[in-house]
């Protein structure tokens, strides 16, 4: 997972060497913790009808920590973006 001026990128590397990549606009992406079972939640990134589950290999506590860290980083990134509306 990487957040930079080009956006939020996620790259998944499979054990067989195959990889998948997703790119999200930081302003629109939402970080969601969804119930996967009665004692577990999955971490999902969503934007414009697309979604990707991340951190499935993490413990529940690590997924919650990652969700909070991603949300904080996205809020900081959004706050640093120039305003689309000019100041009067």
Coordinates of C-alpha atoms in Angstrom, one line a residue:
X1 CA 0.0 0.0 0.0
X2 CA 1.4 3.3 -1.0
X3 CA 0.0 6.9 -0.7
X4 CA 1.8 9.6 -2.6
X5 CA 0.9 12.6 -4.8
X6 CA -0.2 10.3 -7.6
X7 CA -2.8 8.6 -5.4
X8 CA -3.3 5.5 -3.3
X9 CA -1.9 2.4 -4.9
X10 CA -2.3 -1.2 -3.7
X11 CA -0.2 -4.1 -5.1
X12 CA -0.9 -7.7 -4.2
X13 CA 1.8 -10.2 -4.9
X14 CA 0.6 -13.9 -5.0
X15 CA 2.8 -16.8 -3.8
X16 CA 3.2 -17.9 -7.4
X17 CA 4.7 -14.5 -8.4
X18 CA 1.6 -13.1 -10.1
X19 CA 0.7 -9.6 -9.1
X20 CA -2.4 -7.3 -9.2
X21 CA -2.5 -3.6 -8.8
X22 CA -5.2 -1.1 -8.0
X23 CA -5.1 2.7 -8.0
X24 CA -7.5 5.0 -6.1
X25 CA -7.9 8.8 -6.0
X26 CA -7.3 9.6 -2.3
X27 CA -10.1 12.2 -2.2
X28 CA -12.7 9.5 -3.1
X29 CA -11.4 6.3 -1.5
X30 CA -13.1 5.1 1.7
X31 CA -11.6 2.8 4.2
X32 CA -14.1 0.3 5.6
X33 CA -14.0 -2.4 8.2
X34 CA -16.7 -4.9 7.4
X35 CA -17.9 -7.9 9.3
X36 CA -16.5 -11.1 7.7
X37 CA -17.8 -13.4 10.5
X38 CA -19.1 -12.9 14.0
X39 CA -15.6 -12.4 15.4
X40 CA -13.7 -11.0 12.4
X41 CA -13.8 -8.0 10.1
X42 CA -12.2 -7.5 6.7
X43 CA -10.5 -4.3 5.6
X44 CA -11.9 -2.9 2.3
X45 CA -10.9 0.1 0.2
X46 CA -13.8 1.4 -1.9
X47 CA -14.2 4.0 -4.6
X48 CA -16.7 4.6 -7.4
X49 CA -18.1 1.0 -7.3
X50 CA -14.7 -0.7 -7.1
X51 CA -13.3 -2.3 -4.0
X52 CA -10.3 -4.3 -2.9
X53 CA -9.9 -6.3 0.3
X54 CA -6.5 -5.8 1.9
X55 CA -4.6 -7.2 4.9
X56 CA -6.4 -10.6 4.9
X57 CA -3.1 -12.1 6.3
X58 CA -3.1 -9.7 9.2
X59 CA -4.6 -10.3 12.6
X60 CA -7.9 -8.6 13.5
X61 CA -6.0 -6.1 15.7
X62 CA -3.5 -5.3 12.9
X63 CA -6.3 -4.8 10.4
X64 CA -8.0 -2.3 12.7
X65 CA -4.6 -0.5 13.3
X66 CA -4.0 -0.4 9.5
X67 CA -7.5 1.0 8.9
X68 CA -6.9 3.8 11.4
X69 CA -3.4 4.6 10.0
X70 CA -4.8 4.6 6.4
X71 CA -7.7 6.9 7.4
X72 CA -5.4 9.3 9.2
X73 CA -2.9 9.4 6.2
X74 CA -5.8 10.0 3.8
X75 CA -7.2 12.8 5.9
X76 CA -3.8 14.4 6.0
X77 CA -3.3 14.0 2.3
X78 CA -6.8 15.5 1.6
X79 CA -6.1 18.5 3.8
X80 CA -2.9 19.2 1.9
X81 CA -4.6 19.2 -1.5
X82 CA -5.1 22.7 -3.0
X83 CA -8.7 23.9 -2.7
X84 CA -10.8 23.6 -5.8
X85 CA -12.7 26.8 -4.8
X86 CA -10.6 30.0 -4.8
X87 CA -10.6 32.0 -1.6
X88 CA -12.5 35.4 -1.8

